[in-house]
PDB file of C-alpha atoms in Angstrom:
ATOM      1  CA  MET A   1       0.019  -4.118  33.575  1.00  0.00           C
ATOM      2  CA  LEU A   2       0.767  -7.960  33.550  1.00  0.00           C
ATOM      3  CA  VAL A   3      -3.117  -8.692  33.646  1.00  0.00           C
ATOM      4  CA  VAL A   4      -3.563  -6.367  30.868  1.00  0.00           C
ATOM      5  CA  ALA A   5      -0.482  -7.790  28.601  1.00  0.00           C
ATOM      6  CA  ILE A   6      -1.917 -11.213  29.172  1.00  0.00           C
ATOM      7  CA  GLY A   7      -5.410 -10.298  28.266  1.00  0.00           C
ATOM      8  CA  LEU A   8      -4.272  -8.620  24.856  1.00  0.00           C
ATOM      9  CA  ILE A   9      -1.919 -11.697  24.112  1.00  0.00           C
ATOM     10  CA  ILE A  10      -4.744 -14.084  24.670  1.00  0.00           C
ATOM     11  CA  PHE A  11      -7.240 -11.804  22.531  1.00  0.00           C
ATOM     12  CA  ILE A  12      -4.769 -11.849  19.563  1.00  0.00           C
ATOM     13  CA  THR A  13      -4.108 -15.513  19.738  1.00  0.00           C
ATOM     14  CA  SER A  14      -7.608 -16.530  20.009  1.00  0.00           C
ATOM     15  CA  HIS A  15      -7.204 -18.981  16.951  1.00  0.00           C
ATOM     16  CA  ALA A  16      -5.702 -21.309  19.337  1.00  0.00           C
ATOM     17  CA  GLN A  17      -6.339 -25.405  18.899  1.00  0.00           C
ATOM     18  CA  ALA A  18      -9.349 -25.287  20.969  1.00  0.00           C
ATOM     19  CA  ASN A  19     -11.036 -23.259  18.513  1.00  0.00           C
ATOM     20  CA  SER A  20      -9.281 -24.331  15.449  1.00  0.00           C
ATOM     21  CA  PRO A  21     -11.942 -26.178  12.799  1.00  0.00           C
ATOM     22  CA  ALA A  22     -11.417 -29.864  12.068  1.00  0.00           C
ATOM     23  CA  ALA A  23     -10.121 -30.851   8.607  1.00  0.00           C
ATOM     24  CA  GLY A  24     -12.402 -30.049   5.743  1.00  0.00           C
ATOM     25  CA  GLU A  25     -14.858 -27.903   8.208  1.00  0.00           C
ATOM     26  CA  ASP A  26     -15.694 -24.332   7.090  1.00  0.00           C
ATOM     27  CA  THR A  27     -13.452 -21.642   8.933  1.00  0.00           C
ATOM     28  CA  LEU A  28     -16.396 -19.270   9.120  1.00  0.00           C
ATOM     29  CA  PRO A  29     -18.056 -18.991  12.542  1.00  0.00           C
ATOM     30  CA  ALA A  30     -21.413 -20.819  12.887  1.00  0.00           C
ATOM     31  CA  ALA A  31     -24.358 -18.369  12.469  1.00  0.00           C
ATOM     32  CA  SER A  32     -26.889 -18.108  15.122  1.00  0.00           C
ATOM     33  CA  PRO A  33     -30.200 -20.104  14.677  1.00  0.00           C
ATOM     34  CA  ASP A  34     -32.282 -17.037  13.737  1.00  0.00           C
ATOM     35  CA  TRP A  35     -30.026 -15.871  10.982  1.00  0.00           C
ATOM     36  CA  ALA A  36     -27.920 -18.404   9.318  1.00  0.00           C
ATOM     37  CA  LEU A  37     -25.547 -15.782   7.434  1.00  0.00           C
ATOM     38  CA  ALA A  38     -22.616 -18.110   7.656  1.00  0.00           C
ATOM     39  CA  GLU A  39     -24.605 -20.418   5.685  1.00  0.00           C
ATOM     40  CA  SER A  40     -25.571 -17.944   3.138  1.00  0.00           C
ATOM     41  CA  ILE A  41     -22.016 -16.803   2.722  1.00  0.00           C
ATOM     42  CA  SER A  42     -20.692 -20.220   2.041  1.00  0.00           C
ATOM     43  CA  ALA A  43     -23.697 -20.998  -0.715  1.00  0.00           C
ATOM     44  CA  GLY A  44     -22.149 -18.227  -2.948  1.00  0.00           C
ATOM     45  CA  PRO A  45     -24.617 -16.478  -4.953  1.00  0.00           C
ATOM     46  CA  GLN A  46     -27.337 -16.282  -2.070  1.00  0.00           C
ATOM     47  CA  LEU A  47     -25.574 -13.387  -0.194  1.00  0.00           C
ATOM     48  CA  ALA A  48     -27.443 -11.322   2.481  1.00  0.00           C
ATOM     49  CA  VAL A  49     -26.581  -7.582   1.628  1.00  0.00           C
ATOM     50  CA  THR A  50     -28.966  -6.006   4.010  1.00  0.00           C
ATOM     51  CA  PRO A  51     -29.233  -6.342   7.954  1.00  0.00           C
ATOM     52  CA  PRO A  52     -31.533  -9.403   9.221  1.00  0.00           C
ATOM     53  CA  PRO A  53     -35.258  -8.851   9.329  1.00  0.00           C
ATOM     54  CA  PRO A  54     -36.129  -7.151  12.900  1.00  0.00           C
ATOM     55  CA  ALA A  55     -37.622 -10.433  14.156  1.00  0.00           C
ATOM     56  CA  GLU A  56     -34.606 -12.306  13.489  1.00  0.00           C
ATOM     57  CA  ASP A  57     -31.860  -9.702  14.560  1.00  0.00           C
ATOM     58  CA  THR A  58     -30.010 -10.838  17.512  1.00  0.00           C
ATOM     59  CA  CYS A  59     -27.982  -7.573  17.566  1.00  0.00           C
ATOM     60  CA  LEU A  60     -30.532  -5.347  19.012  1.00  0.00           C
ATOM     61  CA  SER A  61     -28.526  -4.980  22.278  1.00  0.00           C
ATOM     62  CA  CYS A  62     -24.731  -4.142  22.560  1.00  0.00           C
ATOM     63  CA  HIS A  63     -23.834  -7.771  23.305  1.00  0.00           C
ATOM     64  CA  ILE A  64     -24.791 -10.859  20.875  1.00  0.00           C
ATOM     65  CA  LEU A  65     -25.127 -13.925  22.890  1.00  0.00           C
ATOM     66  CA  GLY A  66     -21.971 -12.840  24.601  1.00  0.00           C
ATOM     67  CA  GLN A  67     -21.185 -14.959  27.600  1.00  0.00           C
ATOM     68  CA  ASN A  68     -18.247 -15.517  29.819  1.00  0.00           C
ATOM     69  CA  LYS A  69     -18.894 -19.038  30.842  1.00  0.00           C
ATOM     70  CA  GLY A  70     -15.792 -20.833  31.801  1.00  0.00           C
ATOM     71  CA  LEU A  71     -13.676 -17.847  31.320  1.00  0.00           C
ATOM     72  CA  TRP A  72     -12.117 -17.194  34.881  1.00  0.00           C
ATOM     73  CA  THR A  73     -10.366 -20.607  35.002  1.00  0.00           C
ATOM     74  CA  PRO A  74      -8.072 -20.188  32.259  1.00  0.00           C
ATOM     75  CA  LEU A  75      -7.421 -16.519  33.073  1.00  0.00           C
ATOM     76  CA  GLY A  76      -6.718 -17.527  36.731  1.00  0.00           C
ATOM     77  CA  ARG A  77      -4.174 -20.059  35.139  1.00  0.00           C
ATOM     78  CA  TRP A  78      -2.487 -17.723  32.757  1.00  0.00           C
ATOM     79  CA  ILE A  79      -2.311 -15.034  35.620  1.00  0.00           C
ATOM     80  CA  LEU A  80      -1.069 -17.415  38.437  1.00  0.00           C
ATOM     81  CA  PHE A  81       1.385 -19.396  36.187  1.00  0.00           C
ATOM     82  CA  GLY A  82       2.590 -16.712  33.936  1.00  0.00           C
ATOM     83  CA  GLY A  83       3.402 -14.211  37.145  1.00  0.00           C
ATOM     84  CA  LEU A  84       5.229 -17.024  38.822  1.00  0.00           C
ATOM     85  CA  GLY A  85       7.259 -17.658  35.577  1.00  0.00           C
ATOM     86  CA  LEU A  86       8.051 -14.017  35.143  1.00  0.00           C
ATOM     87  CA  VAL A  87       9.152 -13.642  38.942  1.00  0.00           C
ATOM     88  CA  PHE A  88      11.356 -16.785  38.661  1.00  0.00           C
ATOM     89  CA  VAL A  89      12.966 -15.307  35.285  1.00  0.00           C
ATOM     90  CA  PHE A  90      13.476 -11.966  36.832  1.00  0.00           C
ATOM     91  CA  GLY A  91      15.003 -13.552  40.073  1.00  0.00           C
ATOM     92  CA  VAL A  92      17.553 -15.631  38.058  1.00  0.00           C
ATOM     93  CA  TYR A  93      18.418 -12.651  35.523  1.00  0.00           C
ATOM     94  CA  ARG A  94      19.055 -10.061  38.535  1.00  0.00           C
ATOM     95  CA  SER A  95      21.156 -12.682  40.564  1.00  0.00           C
ATOM     96  CA  ALA A  96      23.110 -13.644  37.545  1.00  0.00           C
ATOM     97  CA  SER A  97      23.789  -9.698  36.447  1.00  0.00           C
ATOM     98  CA  THR A  98      24.824  -8.931  40.212  1.00  0.00           C
ATOM     99  CA  TRP A  99      27.166 -11.928  40.126  1.00  0.00           C
ATOM    100  CA  VAL A 100      28.814 -11.208  36.697  1.00  0.00           C
ATOM    101  CA  THR A 101      28.974  -7.481  37.126  1.00  0.00           C
ATOM    102  CA  ARG A 102      30.081  -7.490  40.829  1.00  0.00           C
ATOM    103  CA  SER A 103      28.231  -4.208  41.014  1.00  0.00           C
ATOM    104  CA  PRO A 104      24.927  -3.064  42.945  1.00  0.00           C
ATOM    105  CA  TRP A 105      21.815  -4.045  41.075  1.00  0.00           C
ATOM    106  CA  LYS A 106      20.337  -1.264  38.931  1.00  0.00           C
ATOM    107  CA  PRO A 107      16.666  -1.760  37.591  1.00  0.00           C
ATOM    108  CA  PHE A 108      16.489  -2.562  33.949  1.00  0.00           C
ATOM    109  CA  SER A 109      14.552   0.628  33.209  1.00  0.00           C
ATOM    110  CA  GLN A 110      17.286   2.781  34.574  1.00  0.00           C
ATOM    111  CA  ARG A 111      20.029   1.152  32.709  1.00  0.00           C
ATOM    112  CA  ALA A 112      18.094   1.269  29.458  1.00  0.00           C
ATOM    113  CA  VAL A 113      17.510   5.123  29.970  1.00  0.00           C
ATOM    114  CA  GLY A 114      21.108   5.533  30.829  1.00  0.00           C
ATOM    115  CA  TRP A 115      22.266   3.527  27.720  1.00  0.00           C
ATOM    116  CA  VAL A 116      20.074   5.805  25.342  1.00  0.00           C
ATOM    117  CA  ASP A 117      20.818   9.100  27.230  1.00  0.00           C
ATOM    118  CA  GLU A 118      24.653   8.283  26.964  1.00  0.00           C
ATOM    119  CA  ARG A 119      24.291   8.376  23.139  1.00  0.00           C
ATOM    120  CA  TYR A 120      21.367  10.931  22.270  1.00  0.00           C
ATOM    121  CA  GLN A 121      21.351  13.248  25.635  1.00  0.00           C
ATOM    122  CA  VAL A 122      17.409  13.045  25.794  1.00  0.00           C
ATOM    123  CA  SER A 123      16.870  13.229  29.660  1.00  0.00           C
ATOM    124  CA  GLU A 124      17.240  17.096  29.936  1.00  0.00           C
ATOM    125  CA  PRO A 125      14.711  17.911  27.088  1.00  0.00           C
ATOM    126  CA  LEU A 126      12.312  15.153  28.472  1.00  0.00           C
ATOM    127  CA  THR A 127      12.564  16.450  31.851  1.00  0.00           C
ATOM    128  CA  LYS A 128      11.542  19.877  30.746  1.00  0.00           C
ATOM    129  CA  VAL A 129       8.480  18.458  29.086  1.00  0.00           C
ATOM    130  CA  LEU A 130       7.327  15.831  31.726  1.00  0.00           C
ATOM    131  CA  LYS A 131       8.338  17.625  34.892  1.00  0.00           C
ATOM    132  CA  LYS A 132       6.701  21.232  34.089  1.00  0.00           C
ATOM    133  CA  PRO A 133       5.251  22.600  37.479  1.00  0.00           C
ATOM    134  CA  VAL A 134       1.186  22.747  37.499  1.00  0.00           C
ATOM    135  CA  PRO A 135      -0.604  25.557  39.501  1.00  0.00           C
ATOM    136  CA  LYS A 136      -2.604  24.535  42.490  1.00  0.00           C
ATOM    137  CA  TYR A 137      -5.863  25.409  41.182  1.00  0.00           C
ATOM    138  CA  ALA A 138      -5.323  22.935  38.161  1.00  0.00           C
ATOM    139  CA  LEU A 139      -5.150  20.080  40.502  1.00  0.00           C
ATOM    140  CA  ARG A 140      -8.883  20.172  41.103  1.00  0.00           C
ATOM    141  CA  TRP A 141     -10.851  17.236  39.432  1.00  0.00           C
ATOM    142  CA  PHE A 142     -12.834  19.273  37.116  1.00  0.00           C
ATOM    143  CA  TYR A 143      -9.539  20.462  35.414  1.00  0.00           C
ATOM    144  CA  CYS A 144      -8.780  16.774  34.413  1.00  0.00           C
ATOM    145  CA  LEU A 145     -11.771  16.477  32.231  1.00  0.00           C
ATOM    146  CA  GLY A 146      -9.711  17.086  29.098  1.00  0.00           C
ATOM    147  CA  GLY A 147      -7.002  14.720  30.156  1.00  0.00           C
ATOM    148  CA  ILE A 148      -9.719  11.996  30.862  1.00  0.00           C
ATOM    149  CA  THR A 149     -10.952  12.551  27.194  1.00  0.00           C
ATOM    150  CA  ALA A 150      -7.517  12.206  25.732  1.00  0.00           C
ATOM    151  CA  PHE A 151      -7.109   9.001  27.756  1.00  0.00           C
ATOM    152  CA  LEU A 152     -10.429   7.541  26.394  1.00  0.00           C
ATOM    153  CA  PHE A 153      -9.199   8.465  22.954  1.00  0.00           C
ATOM    154  CA  VAL A 154      -6.207   6.009  23.445  1.00  0.00           C
ATOM    155  CA  VAL A 155      -8.475   3.413  24.991  1.00  0.00           C
ATOM    156  CA  GLN A 156     -10.602   3.580  21.731  1.00  0.00           C
ATOM    157  CA  GLY A 157      -7.724   3.245  19.563  1.00  0.00           C
ATOM    158  CA  ILE A 158      -6.469   0.157  21.482  1.00  0.00           C
ATOM    159  CA  THR A 159      -9.583  -1.509  21.464  1.00  0.00           C
ATOM    160  CA  GLY A 160     -10.531  -0.420  18.201  1.00  0.00           C
ATOM    161  CA  ILE A 161      -7.352  -2.007  16.581  1.00  0.00           C
ATOM    162  CA  LEU A 162      -8.204  -5.123  18.569  1.00  0.00           C
ATOM    163  CA  LEU A 163     -11.523  -5.231  17.063  1.00  0.00           C
ATOM    164  CA  ALA A 164     -10.369  -4.497  13.650  1.00  0.00           C
ATOM    165  CA  PHE A 165      -8.500  -7.764  13.683  1.00  0.00           C
ATOM    166  CA  TYR A 166     -11.650  -9.524  13.237  1.00  0.00           C
ATOM    167  CA  TYR A 167     -14.104  -7.387  11.691  1.00  0.00           C
ATOM    168  CA  LYS A 168     -14.780  -7.473   8.181  1.00  0.00           C
ATOM    169  CA  PRO A 169     -16.404  -4.258   6.780  1.00  0.00           C
ATOM    170  CA  THR A 170     -18.629  -5.986   4.005  1.00  0.00           C
ATOM    171  CA  PRO A 171     -22.364  -6.286   3.945  1.00  0.00           C
ATOM    172  CA  GLU A 172     -22.120  -9.972   3.492  1.00  0.00           C
ATOM    173  CA  ALA A 173     -19.734 -10.496   6.658  1.00  0.00           C
ATOM    174  CA  ALA A 174     -20.071  -7.448   8.928  1.00  0.00           C
ATOM    175  CA  TYR A 175     -22.878  -8.837  10.977  1.00  0.00           C
ATOM    176  CA  ALA A 176     -21.347 -12.427  11.252  1.00  0.00           C
ATOM    177  CA  SER A 177     -18.022 -10.883  12.116  1.00  0.00           C
ATOM    178  CA  ILE A 178     -19.624  -9.476  15.194  1.00  0.00           C
ATOM    179  CA  GLN A 179     -21.271 -12.303  16.093  1.00  0.00           C
ATOM    180  CA  TYR A 180     -17.929 -13.947  15.860  1.00  0.00           C
ATOM    181  CA  ILE A 181     -16.370 -11.568  17.940  1.00  0.00           C
ATOM    182  CA  GLU A 182     -18.989 -11.892  20.707  1.00  0.00           C
ATOM    183  CA  THR A 183     -18.941 -15.587  20.832  1.00  0.00           C
ATOM    184  CA  GLN A 184     -15.885 -16.937  19.692  1.00  0.00           C
ATOM    185  CA  VAL A 185     -12.923 -14.715  20.368  1.00  0.00           C
ATOM    186  CA  TYR A 186     -11.476 -14.834  23.861  1.00  0.00           C
ATOM    187  CA  PHE A 187     -12.346 -11.585  25.519  1.00  0.00           C
ATOM    188  CA  GLY A 188     -14.207 -10.400  22.606  1.00  0.00           C
ATOM    189  CA  SER A 189     -17.372  -9.358  24.108  1.00  0.00           C
ATOM    190  CA  SER A 190     -15.405  -7.467  26.827  1.00  0.00           C
ATOM    191  CA  ILE A 191     -13.229  -5.678  24.407  1.00  0.00           C
ATOM    192  CA  ARG A 192     -16.090  -4.670  22.477  1.00  0.00           C
ATOM    193  CA  ALA A 193     -18.110  -3.380  25.556  1.00  0.00           C
ATOM    194  CA  ILE A 194     -14.944  -1.473  26.573  1.00  0.00           C
ATOM    195  CA  HIS A 195     -14.865   0.079  23.203  1.00  0.00           C
ATOM    196  CA  HIS A 196     -18.636   0.584  23.420  1.00  0.00           C
ATOM    197  CA  TRP A 197     -18.821   2.191  26.780  1.00  0.00           C
ATOM    198  CA  CYS A 198     -15.734   4.261  26.534  1.00  0.00           C
ATOM    199  CA  ALA A 199     -17.163   5.827  23.351  1.00  0.00           C
ATOM    200  CA  ASN A 200     -20.376   6.921  25.294  1.00  0.00           C
ATOM    201  CA  ALA A 201     -18.031   8.085  28.081  1.00  0.00           C
ATOM    202  CA  MET A 202     -15.874   9.832  25.700  1.00  0.00           C
ATOM    203  CA  ILE A 203     -18.518  11.948  24.545  1.00  0.00           C
ATOM    204  CA  VAL A 204     -20.131  12.681  27.885  1.00  0.00           C
ATOM    205  CA  VAL A 205     -16.514  13.803  29.535  1.00  0.00           C
ATOM    206  CA  CYS A 206     -15.705  15.954  26.277  1.00  0.00           C
ATOM    207  CA  VAL A 207     -19.081  17.773  26.647  1.00  0.00           C
ATOM    208  CA  ALA A 208     -18.352  18.302  30.208  1.00  0.00           C
ATOM    209  CA  HIS A 209     -14.917  19.692  29.713  1.00  0.00           C
ATOM    210  CA  MET A 210     -16.369  22.006  27.177  1.00  0.00           C
ATOM    211  CA  LEU A 211     -18.930  23.256  29.657  1.00  0.00           C
ATOM    212  CA  ARG A 212     -16.237  23.905  32.247  1.00  0.00           C
ATOM    213  CA  VAL A 213     -14.046  26.019  29.813  1.00  0.00           C
ATOM    214  CA  PHE A 214     -17.317  27.945  28.833  1.00  0.00           C
ATOM    215  CA  ILE A 215     -18.469  28.575  32.422  1.00  0.00           C
ATOM    216  CA  MET A 216     -14.906  29.577  33.666  1.00  0.00           C
ATOM    217  CA  GLY A 217     -14.158  32.018  30.662  1.00  0.00           C
ATOM    218  CA  ALA A 218     -11.223  30.004  29.446  1.00  0.00           C
ATOM    219  CA  TYR A 219     -12.106  30.587  25.758  1.00  0.00           C
ATOM    220  CA  LYS A 220     -11.369  34.240  26.029  1.00  0.00           C
ATOM    221  CA  ARG A 221      -8.253  35.996  24.777  1.00  0.00           C
ATOM    222  CA  PRO A 222      -5.669  34.808  24.291  1.00  0.00           C
ATOM    223  CA  ARG A 223      -7.192  31.314  23.987  1.00  0.00           C
ATOM    224  CA  GLU A 224      -9.468  31.655  21.073  1.00  0.00           C
ATOM    225  CA  LEU A 225      -7.861  28.832  18.949  1.00  0.00           C
ATOM    226  CA  ASN A 226      -7.915  26.669  21.884  1.00  0.00           C
ATOM    227  CA  TRP A 227     -11.589  26.972  21.911  1.00  0.00           C
ATOM    228  CA  VAL A 228     -11.887  26.439  18.114  1.00  0.00           C
ATOM    229  CA  SER A 229      -9.811  23.519  18.158  1.00  0.00           C
ATOM    230  CA  GLY A 230     -11.664  22.126  21.209  1.00  0.00           C
ATOM    231  CA  VAL A 231     -15.177  22.722  19.388  1.00  0.00           C
ATOM    232  CA  LEU A 232     -13.602  20.781  16.352  1.00  0.00           C
ATOM    233  CA  LEU A 233     -12.385  17.905  18.478  1.00  0.00           C
ATOM    234  CA  LEU A 234     -15.972  17.649  19.931  1.00  0.00           C
ATOM    235  CA  ILE A 235     -17.348  17.555  16.474  1.00  0.00           C
ATOM    236  CA  LEU A 236     -14.952  14.784  15.510  1.00  0.00           C
ATOM    237  CA  THR A 237     -15.846  12.950  18.795  1.00  0.00           C
ATOM    238  CA  LEU A 238     -19.549  12.946  17.430  1.00  0.00           C
ATOM    239  CA  VAL A 239     -18.586  11.898  14.081  1.00  0.00           C
ATOM    240  CA  PHE A 240     -16.701   8.983  15.869  1.00  0.00           C
ATOM    241  CA  GLY A 241     -19.710   7.755  17.466  1.00  0.00           C
ATOM    242  CA  PHE A 242     -22.055   8.244  14.140  1.00  0.00           C
ATOM    243  CA  THR A 243     -19.600   6.398  11.783  1.00  0.00           C
ATOM    244  CA  GLY A 244     -19.095   3.572  14.297  1.00  0.00           C
ATOM    245  CA  TYR A 245     -22.798   2.985  14.891  1.00  0.00           C
ATOM    246  CA  LEU A 246     -23.290   1.498  11.481  1.00  0.00           C
ATOM    247  CA  LEU A 247     -20.749  -0.857  11.674  1.00  0.00           C
ATOM    248  CA  PRO A 248     -22.385  -3.877  13.290  1.00  0.00           C
ATOM    249  CA  TRP A 249     -24.856  -3.757  10.308  1.00  0.00           C
ATOM    250  CA  ASP A 250     -27.888  -4.689  11.998  1.00  0.00           C
ATOM    251  CA  GLN A 251     -31.483  -3.199  11.973  1.00  0.00           C
ATOM    252  CA  ARG A 252     -30.565  -0.501  14.525  1.00  0.00           C
ATOM    253  CA  ALA A 253     -27.556   0.695  13.022  1.00  0.00           C
ATOM    254  CA  PHE A 254     -29.100   0.593   9.560  1.00  0.00           C
ATOM    255  CA  TRP A 255     -32.277   2.739  10.344  1.00  0.00           C
ATOM    256  CA  ALA A 256     -30.149   4.976  12.752  1.00  0.00           C
ATOM    257  CA  THR A 257     -27.783   5.792   9.986  1.00  0.00           C
ATOM    258  CA  THR A 258     -30.655   6.266   7.499  1.00  0.00           C
ATOM    259  CA  VAL A 259     -32.130   8.814   9.735  1.00  0.00           C
ATOM    260  CA  GLY A 260     -28.740  10.442  10.711  1.00  0.00           C
ATOM    261  CA  SER A 261     -27.995  10.951   6.939  1.00  0.00           C
ATOM    262  CA  GLU A 262     -31.542  12.383   6.388  1.00  0.00           C
ATOM    263  CA  ILE A 263     -30.758  14.994   9.092  1.00  0.00           C
ATOM    264  CA  ALA A 264     -27.484  15.843   7.061  1.00  0.00           C
ATOM    265  CA  GLY A 265     -29.705  15.967   3.896  1.00  0.00           C
ATOM    266  CA  ALA A 266     -32.031  18.735   5.420  1.00  0.00           C
ATOM    267  CA  ILE A 267     -28.857  21.229   5.587  1.00  0.00           C
ATOM    268  CA  PRO A 268     -29.701  24.242   3.416  1.00  0.00           C
ATOM    269  CA  ALA A 269     -27.702  24.792   0.068  1.00  0.00           C
ATOM    270  CA  ILE A 270     -25.520  21.736   0.640  1.00  0.00           C
ATOM    271  CA  GLY A 271     -27.889  19.115   2.037  1.00  0.00           C
ATOM    272  CA  ASN A 272     -28.222  16.795  -1.107  1.00  0.00           C
ATOM    273  CA  LEU A 273     -24.373  16.967  -1.394  1.00  0.00           C
ATOM    274  CA  ALA A 274     -23.847  15.916   2.170  1.00  0.00           C
ATOM    275  CA  LEU A 275     -26.465  12.903   1.849  1.00  0.00           C
ATOM    276  CA  VAL A 276     -24.890  11.628  -1.229  1.00  0.00           C
ATOM    277  CA  TYR A 277     -21.507  11.953   0.193  1.00  0.00           C
ATOM    278  CA  LEU A 278     -22.480  10.085   3.323  1.00  0.00           C
ATOM    279  CA  ARG A 279     -24.432   7.440   1.722  1.00  0.00           C
ATOM    280  CA  VAL A 280     -22.291   7.188  -1.378  1.00  0.00           C
ATOM    281  CA  GLY A 281     -25.702   7.288  -3.106  1.00  0.00           C
ATOM    282  CA  TRP A 282     -29.380   8.161  -2.363  1.00  0.00           C
ATOM    283  CA  ASN A 283     -29.918   5.216  -0.062  1.00  0.00           C
ATOM    284  CA  VAL A 284     -27.763   3.240   2.707  1.00  0.00           C
ATOM    285  CA  THR A 285     -25.980   0.320   0.975  1.00  0.00           C
ATOM    286  CA  GLY A 286     -23.041  -1.519   1.166  1.00  0.00           C
ATOM    287  CA  GLU A 287     -20.807   1.163  -0.327  1.00  0.00           C
ATOM    288  CA  THR A 288     -22.325   3.297   2.746  1.00  0.00           C
ATOM    289  CA  LEU A 289     -20.733   0.668   5.261  1.00  0.00           C
ATOM    290  CA  SER A 290     -17.300   0.852   3.366  1.00  0.00           C
ATOM    291  CA  ARG A 291     -17.402   4.829   3.347  1.00  0.00           C
ATOM    292  CA  PHE A 292     -18.263   4.861   7.234  1.00  0.00           C
ATOM    293  CA  TYR A 293     -15.662   2.231   7.975  1.00  0.00           C
ATOM    294  CA  GLY A 294     -12.793   4.432   6.139  1.00  0.00           C
ATOM    295  CA  LEU A 295     -14.056   7.491   8.022  1.00  0.00           C
ATOM    296  CA  HIS A 296     -14.131   5.836  11.413  1.00  0.00           C
ATOM    297  CA  VAL A 297     -10.646   4.026  11.147  1.00  0.00           C
ATOM    298  CA  ILE A 298      -8.644   6.302   8.932  1.00  0.00           C
ATOM    299  CA  VAL A 299      -9.905   9.579   8.407  1.00  0.00           C
ATOM    300  CA  VAL A 300     -11.425  10.729  11.742  1.00  0.00           C
ATOM    301  CA  PRO A 301      -8.505   9.218  13.864  1.00  0.00           C
ATOM    302  CA  LEU A 302      -5.909  11.082  11.820  1.00  0.00           C
ATOM    303  CA  ALA A 303      -7.844  14.256  12.045  1.00  0.00           C
ATOM    304  CA  THR A 304      -8.296  13.880  15.863  1.00  0.00           C
ATOM    305  CA  VAL A 305      -4.680  13.151  16.373  1.00  0.00           C
ATOM    306  CA  ALA A 306      -3.710  16.355  14.549  1.00  0.00           C
ATOM    307  CA  PHE A 307      -6.102  18.369  16.368  1.00  0.00           C
ATOM    308  CA  MET A 308      -5.241  16.987  19.760  1.00  0.00           C
ATOM    309  CA  PHE A 309      -1.549  17.932  18.944  1.00  0.00           C
ATOM    310  CA  ALA A 310      -2.246  21.623  18.098  1.00  0.00           C
ATOM    311  CA  HIS A 311      -4.758  21.755  21.128  1.00  0.00           C
ATOM    312  CA  PHE A 312      -2.251  20.349  23.722  1.00  0.00           C
ATOM    313  CA  LEU A 313       0.567  22.428  21.991  1.00  0.00           C
ATOM    314  CA  MET A 314      -1.331  25.769  22.843  1.00  0.00           C
ATOM    315  CA  ILE A 315      -2.107  24.872  26.237  1.00  0.00           C
ATOM    316  CA  ARG A 316       1.603  24.128  26.949  1.00  0.00           C
ATOM    317  CA  ARG A 317       2.473  27.339  25.374  1.00  0.00           C
ATOM    318  CA  GLN A 318      -0.149  29.332  27.233  1.00  0.00           C
ATOM    319  CA  GLY A 319      -0.684  27.593  30.470  1.00  0.00           C
ATOM    320  CA  ILE A 320      -3.979  26.480  32.098  1.00  0.00           C
ATOM    321  CA  ALA A 321      -6.310  29.394  32.298  1.00  0.00           C
ATOM    322  CA  LYS A 322      -6.847  30.694  35.930  1.00  0.00           C
ATOM    323  CA  PRO A 323     -10.346  30.336  37.565  1.00  0.00           C
ATOM    324  CA  LEU A 324     -12.749  33.238  37.787  1.00  0.00           C
TER     325      LEU A 324
END
């Protein structure tokens, strides 16, 4: 936890003095030699509103010129001196507390819980929720696939928020902001890699969870609504991946979204409506990028949280289905 906390602090405070621009210098990150987007942004009227040409696209892979050169030395210093500092502060606090109160030492967590429970009596209802017995058959690994999917969703939320600190959802700056995250932000490449691979893992584990439920017949009465909510969550997971794929605004993202929206346009009766809604017009443009960003960070997460709450509540009330 200490390492994670230190990493998050370094990531958020990546505008340190080492990376701060000199007086009069442009605050935008320097563009790659292949595509000088930063220069086009500062030029004003000559704005790049489409992805770079394929021959000049450096974002054809998940990482854009990402490198961790010189990363471990400052990270080791943070861990070493930060850990020693926390140990020293904790030792002083514990010794002073024991000397002042003249009573046996109690961990801070126990005292905080006791202080809250003395005023609001929350320990008993929390105990019923957190310490509910689980049947032995549910301790097998394949019964944990749903929980793993939920955990990956939480990881996606945390890493997505960190990426949103630096990402700019405009045609002029989206690609450059991805380059900036990959090359300038401390741990930016790592955070984006975690977001990328956890997204893929979330889809795989969610599908595996659905297969386990189907094979074991856990969708049958009285758990029909569990199955319906699970199918909706699977669809939302796929929508997460589809909407997030356009955000780098490179050639691969542009044409993948073009093909994907064409598939939606082939739906009978409502195809044209679906196509125009996704693209905000007949072509993939900057408005499409804004639409996908809004869906990816607001609409789909809220819908996912709502359906997950209903899904877990039904499982809590009905229990885990027995194996065949």
